[in-house]
Amino acid sequence: MRDGVNDVTTMTLGLPSPRRGLLLGVRGWTAVLTALIVVVVLVPLLNLVVPEGSLFHLSEFHVQLVGKIMCYAICALAMDLIWGYTGILSLGHGLFFALGGYGMGMYLMRQIGRDGNYQSDLPDFMVFLDWKALPWHWTFSDSFLAQLILLLLVPGLLAFVFGFFAFRSRIKGVYFSIITQAMTFAAMLLFFRNETGFGGNNGFTDFKRILGVPIALPGTRVFLFVLTGLTLIGFFLMARAIVNSKYGRVLQAIRDAESRVMFTGYDPLAYKLGIWTLSAVMCAVAGALYVPQVGIINPGEMSPAASIEIAIWAAVGGRATLIGPIVGAFFVNGAKSWFTQVFPEFWLYFLGALFIAVTLFLPQGIVGLFNKIKERRA
């Protein structure tokens, strides 16, 4: 009886029937297994075992670069869930990324201890600003577990409250994009202020240890890289399971015809709010993994431009494909790394031209282009 109800629901929403069997198929699981081998085995071997003089040695710079891009890929994947599959374009996801980064940064600042420039129990920027004690929101910053909970809870709660009032008011389209951008811009201005206790313009930097282990050690950096890669793969599999489930089919129906979904008896609020909050938490996790690898977090991560870039990664790679935004994050940030070294003054022009070209000629992104080529060959 339940299967019959699901079939009727699927037909009513105008969506294809759910696929049975493997979540990814043989090729998909082969790609996941290959990615696992590269992340867990190949990269650590090339960095830690292969000598530096060898052609096959992978430098710490490239390990850090790829680890950083994988954090961006998590954000792009989160954007795909809400934009590609639900039709909600957010221009404020950089806020959730930064909040996760600040949560981790607070713990890392406390791990410095008396090794700072002022040899004080307080972070250096607080000593410089003549703070006498830690502010209340730093109460649990010396506990890794507490900060881990807070860096998930705070962005998730903020997203839930914001989304509840926005979706209940049926704000959508360009208006929703504008208010999300206004939200992240307001937060950026707040974090720029020295009296908030978040380091002001400079933010947090000069980290020494994580869980008592020096961050600068090659083994620590490789461990963070592996952890980031496993998190990205895990989030991809989770997102795949979501979009292939009944919940995911309702999200796609909301994207295509929200009024029709309401007419069939579904409440879009709960579905949109759930996926919106989940995507915010995913970005927060990405920010928490980003900070110890890059070594800095400041309010610039909350800038409207940073949030717009997340949308560009998803658009360039291909929306509603899951793998597309990951490809887009690697392609755009790889190009950014190269351009900023060789032609730094032309990077923004290239990014703007790339986005315009994708919008006009590749509406389905890079993955869509490859799919068209495969179809023509077939």
Coordinates of C-alpha atoms in Angstrom, one line a residue:
M1 CA 0.0 0.0 0.0
R2 CA 2.8 2.4 0.8
D3 CA 4.5 1.7 -2.5
G4 CA 1.2 2.5 -4.2
V5 CA 0.9 5.8 -2.4
N6 CA 4.5 6.7 -3.3
D7 CA 3.8 5.9 -7.0
V8 CA 0.7 8.0 -7.0
T9 CA 2.6 10.9 -5.3
T10 CA 5.3 10.6 -7.9
M11 CA 2.8 10.7 -10.8
T12 CA 0.9 13.6 -9.2
L13 CA 4.1 15.7 -8.9
G14 CA 5.1 14.9 -12.4
L15 CA 8.4 13.4 -11.4
P16 CA 10.1 10.2 -12.6
S17 CA 9.8 7.1 -10.6
P18 CA 12.5 6.5 -8.0
R19 CA 15.5 4.4 -9.2
R20 CA 16.0 1.1 -7.6
G21 CA 19.2 -0.8 -6.7
L22 CA 22.6 0.8 -6.3
L23 CA 22.7 4.4 -5.3
L24 CA 25.4 5.3 -7.9
G25 CA 25.7 2.3 -10.2
V26 CA 28.8 0.4 -11.0
R27 CA 30.6 3.4 -12.6
G28 CA 29.6 5.7 -9.8
W29 CA 30.9 3.4 -7.0
T30 CA 34.1 2.9 -9.0
A31 CA 34.7 6.6 -9.2
V32 CA 34.0 6.9 -5.4
L33 CA 36.4 4.1 -4.7
T34 CA 39.0 5.7 -6.9
A35 CA 38.6 9.0 -5.1
L36 CA 39.0 7.3 -1.7
I37 CA 42.2 5.7 -2.9
V38 CA 43.6 9.0 -4.1
V39 CA 42.7 10.8 -0.9
V40 CA 43.6 8.2 1.7
V41 CA 46.6 6.5 0.0
L42 CA 48.0 8.2 -3.0
V43 CA 48.3 11.8 -1.8
P44 CA 49.8 10.8 1.6
L45 CA 52.4 8.6 -0.1
L46 CA 53.4 11.3 -2.7
N47 CA 53.7 13.9 0.0
L48 CA 55.2 12.0 3.0
V49 CA 57.1 9.0 1.4
V50 CA 58.3 10.2 -2.0
P51 CA 61.4 12.4 -1.5
E52 CA 61.2 16.1 -2.3
G53 CA 63.7 15.9 -5.2
S54 CA 61.5 13.3 -7.0
L55 CA 59.3 14.2 -10.0
F56 CA 56.4 12.5 -8.3
H57 CA 56.7 14.3 -5.0
L58 CA 53.6 16.3 -4.0
S59 CA 54.6 19.5 -2.2
E60 CA 52.9 20.8 0.9
F61 CA 51.7 23.8 -1.1
H62 CA 49.7 21.6 -3.4
V63 CA 48.4 19.5 -0.6
Q64 CA 47.1 22.7 1.1
L65 CA 45.8 24.0 -2.2
V66 CA 43.8 20.9 -3.0
G67 CA 42.6 20.7 0.6
K68 CA 41.3 24.2 0.4
I69 CA 39.5 23.6 -2.9
M70 CA 37.8 20.5 -1.4
C71 CA 36.4 22.8 1.3
Y72 CA 35.1 25.0 -1.4
A73 CA 33.7 22.0 -3.2
I74 CA 31.6 21.1 -0.1
C75 CA 30.1 24.6 -0.2
A76 CA 29.4 24.2 -3.9
L77 CA 27.7 20.9 -3.2
A78 CA 25.6 22.6 -0.5
M79 CA 24.6 25.3 -3.0
D80 CA 23.5 22.6 -5.5
L81 CA 21.1 21.1 -3.0
I82 CA 19.3 24.4 -2.4
W83 CA 19.7 26.0 -5.8
G84 CA 20.0 23.2 -8.3
Y85 CA 17.4 20.8 -6.7
T86 CA 15.2 23.2 -4.8
G87 CA 15.4 26.4 -6.8
I88 CA 16.6 28.6 -3.9
L89 CA 19.4 30.9 -4.9
S90 CA 21.3 32.0 -1.8
L91 CA 23.9 34.8 -2.0
G92 CA 24.7 34.5 1.7
H93 CA 26.2 31.0 2.2
G94 CA 29.6 32.6 2.7
L95 CA 28.3 33.6 6.2
F96 CA 27.7 30.0 7.3
F97 CA 31.2 29.1 5.9
A98 CA 32.8 31.9 7.9
L99 CA 30.8 31.1 11.1
G100 CA 32.2 27.5 11.0
G101 CA 35.6 28.9 10.4
Y102 CA 35.4 31.3 13.3
G103 CA 34.2 28.5 15.5
M104 CA 37.2 26.5 14.7
G105 CA 39.4 29.6 14.8
M106 CA 38.4 30.4 18.4
Y107 CA 39.5 26.9 19.5
L108 CA 42.8 27.2 17.6
M109 CA 43.5 30.6 19.2
R110 CA 43.1 29.2 22.7
Q111 CA 45.4 26.4 21.7
I112 CA 48.2 28.9 21.2
G113 CA 48.4 29.4 25.0
R114 CA 51.4 31.5 26.1
D115 CA 53.2 30.9 22.8
G116 CA 51.8 34.2 21.5
N117 CA 53.8 37.4 21.1
Y118 CA 52.5 38.7 24.4
Q119 CA 52.9 35.4 26.3
S120 CA 49.4 35.8 27.8
D121 CA 46.5 33.4 28.3
L122 CA 44.4 35.8 26.2
P123 CA 44.8 35.8 22.4
D124 CA 47.2 38.4 21.2
F125 CA 44.6 40.7 19.6
M126 CA 42.8 40.9 23.0
V127 CA 46.0 41.9 24.8
F128 CA 46.7 44.5 22.1
L129 CA 43.2 45.9 22.6
D130 CA 43.6 45.9 26.4
W131 CA 41.0 43.3 27.1
K132 CA 41.2 42.0 30.7
A133 CA 39.2 38.8 30.3
L134 CA 37.7 36.6 27.7
P135 CA 34.2 37.7 26.5
W136 CA 31.2 35.5 27.3
H137 CA 31.0 33.9 23.9
W138 CA 34.6 32.5 24.4
T139 CA 33.5 30.5 27.4
F140 CA 33.8 27.0 25.8
S141 CA 36.5 27.9 23.3
D142 CA 39.2 25.8 25.0
S143 CA 37.1 22.6 24.5
F144 CA 37.4 21.0 21.1
L145 CA 34.1 19.1 21.5
A146 CA 32.2 22.1 22.7
Q147 CA 33.4 24.2 19.8
L148 CA 32.6 21.4 17.4
I149 CA 29.0 21.4 18.7
L150 CA 28.8 25.2 18.6
L151 CA 30.2 25.5 15.1
L152 CA 27.4 23.2 13.9
L153 CA 24.7 24.6 16.2
V154 CA 25.1 28.3 15.7
P155 CA 25.1 28.4 11.8
G156 CA 22.3 25.7 11.8
L157 CA 20.2 27.7 14.3
L158 CA 20.7 31.0 12.4
A159 CA 19.8 29.3 9.1
F160 CA 16.7 27.7 10.7
V161 CA 15.4 31.0 12.2
F162 CA 16.2 33.0 9.0
G163 CA 14.7 30.4 6.7
F164 CA 11.6 29.9 8.8
F165 CA 10.5 33.6 8.6
A166 CA 11.6 33.9 5.0
F167 CA 9.9 30.8 3.7
R168 CA 6.8 31.3 5.8
S169 CA 6.5 34.8 4.2
R170 CA 6.9 33.1 0.8
I171 CA 9.9 35.2 -0.1
K172 CA 11.6 33.7 -3.1
G173 CA 13.4 34.4 -6.3
V174 CA 15.5 37.5 -6.5
Y175 CA 14.1 38.9 -3.3
F176 CA 15.3 36.0 -1.3
S177 CA 18.8 36.3 -2.9
I178 CA 18.9 40.0 -2.0
I179 CA 18.0 39.5 1.7
T180 CA 20.6 36.7 2.0
Q181 CA 23.2 38.9 0.6
A182 CA 22.1 41.7 3.0
M183 CA 22.3 39.3 5.9
T184 CA 25.9 38.3 5.2
F185 CA 27.0 41.9 4.5
A186 CA 25.6 43.0 7.9
A187 CA 27.4 40.1 9.6
M188 CA 30.6 41.1 7.9
L189 CA 30.3 44.7 9.2
L190 CA 29.7 43.3 12.6
F191 CA 32.7 41.1 12.6
F192 CA 34.9 43.9 11.4
R193 CA 34.3 45.7 14.7
N194 CA 37.0 45.2 17.3
E195 CA 34.6 45.2 20.3
T196 CA 32.9 42.0 19.1
G197 CA 35.9 39.9 20.2
F198 CA 36.5 38.3 16.8
G199 CA 39.8 40.0 15.9
G200 CA 38.3 42.8 13.9
N201 CA 39.8 43.3 10.4
N202 CA 42.7 40.9 10.9
G203 CA 40.5 38.0 12.3
F204 CA 42.4 35.0 13.7
T205 CA 45.8 33.7 12.5
D206 CA 49.2 32.4 13.7
F207 CA 47.7 29.1 14.8
K208 CA 50.1 26.7 16.6
R209 CA 48.4 23.4 17.5
I210 CA 45.2 21.4 17.1
L211 CA 44.3 18.8 19.7
G212 CA 47.8 19.4 21.1
V213 CA 49.5 18.5 17.8
P214 CA 51.5 21.1 15.9
I215 CA 49.7 22.2 12.8
A216 CA 52.9 22.8 10.9
L217 CA 53.9 19.2 10.9
P218 CA 53.6 17.5 7.5
G219 CA 51.6 14.6 9.0
T220 CA 49.1 17.0 10.5
R221 CA 48.5 18.7 7.2
V222 CA 48.1 15.4 5.4
F223 CA 45.6 14.3 8.1
L224 CA 43.6 17.4 7.6
F225 CA 43.7 16.8 3.8
V226 CA 42.5 13.2 4.2
L227 CA 39.7 14.3 6.7
T228 CA 38.5 17.0 4.2
G229 CA 38.5 14.5 1.3
L230 CA 36.5 11.9 3.3
T231 CA 34.1 14.6 4.4
L232 CA 33.5 15.7 0.8
I233 CA 32.9 12.1 -0.3
G234 CA 30.6 11.5 2.6
F235 CA 28.6 14.7 1.9
F236 CA 28.4 13.7 -1.8
L237 CA 26.9 10.3 -0.9
M238 CA 24.5 11.8 1.5
A239 CA 23.4 14.4 -1.1
R240 CA 23.0 11.6 -3.6
A241 CA 20.8 9.6 -1.2
I242 CA 18.7 12.7 -0.5
V243 CA 18.0 13.6 -4.1
N244 CA 17.1 10.0 -5.0
S245 CA 14.6 9.7 -2.1
K246 CA 11.0 10.8 -1.9
Y247 CA 12.2 13.9 0.0
G248 CA 14.5 14.8 -2.9
R249 CA 11.7 14.3 -5.5
V250 CA 9.5 16.7 -3.5
L251 CA 12.3 19.2 -3.5
Q252 CA 12.6 19.0 -7.2
A253 CA 8.8 19.4 -7.5
I254 CA 9.0 22.5 -5.4
R255 CA 11.7 23.9 -7.7
D256 CA 9.6 23.2 -10.8
A257 CA 6.1 24.0 -9.6
E258 CA 5.7 25.0 -5.9
S259 CA 2.0 25.9 -6.3
R260 CA 1.3 22.5 -7.7
V261 CA 3.0 20.9 -4.8
M262 CA 0.9 22.8 -2.3
F263 CA -2.2 21.9 -4.3
T264 CA -1.4 18.2 -3.8
G265 CA -1.3 18.6 -0.1
Y266 CA 2.4 19.0 0.7
D267 CA 3.8 21.8 2.8
P268 CA 6.8 23.3 1.0
L269 CA 7.9 25.2 4.2
A270 CA 9.2 22.1 6.0
Y271 CA 11.0 20.7 3.0
K272 CA 12.7 24.0 2.1
L273 CA 13.6 24.7 5.7
G274 CA 15.1 21.3 6.1
I275 CA 17.4 21.4 3.1
W276 CA 18.2 25.1 3.7
T277 CA 19.4 24.3 7.2
L278 CA 21.4 21.2 6.1
S279 CA 23.2 23.2 3.4
A280 CA 24.1 25.9 5.9
V281 CA 25.6 23.2 8.3
M282 CA 27.5 21.7 5.4
C283 CA 29.1 25.1 4.7
A284 CA 30.0 25.5 8.4
V285 CA 31.8 22.1 8.3
A286 CA 33.7 23.3 5.2
G287 CA 34.7 26.4 7.0
A288 CA 35.9 24.5 10.1
L289 CA 38.1 22.3 7.9
Y290 CA 39.3 25.3 5.9
V291 CA 40.8 27.3 8.7
P292 CA 43.5 25.0 10.1
Q293 CA 44.6 24.2 6.6
V294 CA 44.8 27.8 5.4
G295 CA 45.9 29.3 8.7
I296 CA 43.6 32.3 8.8
I297 CA 40.0 33.4 9.1
N298 CA 38.8 37.0 8.8
P299 CA 35.5 38.9 7.9
G300 CA 36.5 38.9 4.2
E301 CA 35.1 35.3 4.0
M302 CA 31.7 36.9 4.7
S303 CA 31.9 39.4 1.8
P304 CA 29.1 39.3 -0.8
A305 CA 31.7 38.4 -3.4
A306 CA 32.6 35.2 -1.6
S307 CA 29.0 34.1 -1.5
I308 CA 28.6 34.9 -5.2
E309 CA 31.6 32.8 -6.0
I310 CA 29.9 29.8 -4.4
A311 CA 27.0 30.2 -6.8
I312 CA 29.4 30.6 -9.7
W313 CA 31.1 27.3 -8.9
A314 CA 27.7 25.5 -9.0
A315 CA 26.7 27.2 -12.2
V316 CA 30.0 26.6 -14.0
G317 CA 30.1 22.9 -13.0
G318 CA 26.4 22.2 -13.7
R319 CA 23.4 22.6 -11.4
A320 CA 21.3 19.7 -10.3
T321 CA 24.1 17.2 -11.0
L322 CA 25.9 17.0 -7.6
I323 CA 29.2 16.2 -9.3
G324 CA 29.0 19.3 -11.4
P325 CA 29.5 21.8 -8.5
I326 CA 32.4 19.9 -7.3
V327 CA 34.0 20.0 -10.8
G328 CA 33.1 23.7 -11.0
A329 CA 34.8 24.4 -7.6
F330 CA 38.0 22.7 -8.7
F331 CA 38.0 24.3 -12.2
V332 CA 37.3 27.8 -11.1
N333 CA 39.7 27.8 -8.1
G334 CA 42.4 25.9 -10.0
A335 CA 42.2 28.7 -12.7
K336 CA 42.2 31.3 -9.9
S337 CA 45.4 29.8 -8.4
W338 CA 47.1 29.9 -11.8
F339 CA 45.8 33.3 -12.9
T340 CA 46.7 35.0 -9.6
Q341 CA 50.3 33.8 -10.0
V342 CA 50.8 34.5 -13.8
F343 CA 48.2 37.2 -14.7
P344 CA 46.9 38.5 -11.3
E345 CA 45.4 41.7 -12.9
F346 CA 43.2 39.6 -15.3
W347 CA 41.6 37.2 -12.9
L348 CA 38.4 39.1 -12.2
Y349 CA 38.0 39.7 -16.0
F350 CA 38.4 36.0 -16.6
L351 CA 35.9 35.1 -13.9
G352 CA 33.3 37.5 -15.2
A353 CA 33.8 36.3 -18.8
L354 CA 33.5 32.7 -17.7
F355 CA 30.2 33.3 -15.9
I356 CA 28.8 35.1 -18.8
A357 CA 29.9 32.4 -21.3
V358 CA 28.4 29.6 -19.1
T359 CA 25.2 31.5 -18.7
L360 CA 24.8 32.1 -22.5
F361 CA 26.3 29.0 -24.0
L362 CA 26.5 26.3 -21.3
P363 CA 23.4 26.7 -19.1
Q364 CA 24.0 23.1 -17.9
G365 CA 27.6 23.8 -17.1
I366 CA 30.7 21.7 -17.7
V367 CA 29.0 18.4 -16.8
G368 CA 26.1 19.2 -19.1
L369 CA 28.6 19.8 -22.0
F370 CA 30.2 16.4 -21.5
N371 CA 26.7 14.8 -21.3
K372 CA 25.8 16.4 -24.7
I373 CA 29.1 15.1 -26.2
K374 CA 28.3 11.6 -25.0
E375 CA 24.8 11.7 -26.4
R376 CA 26.1 12.8 -29.8
R377 CA 28.6 10.0 -29.8
A378 CA 26.0 7.5 -28.8

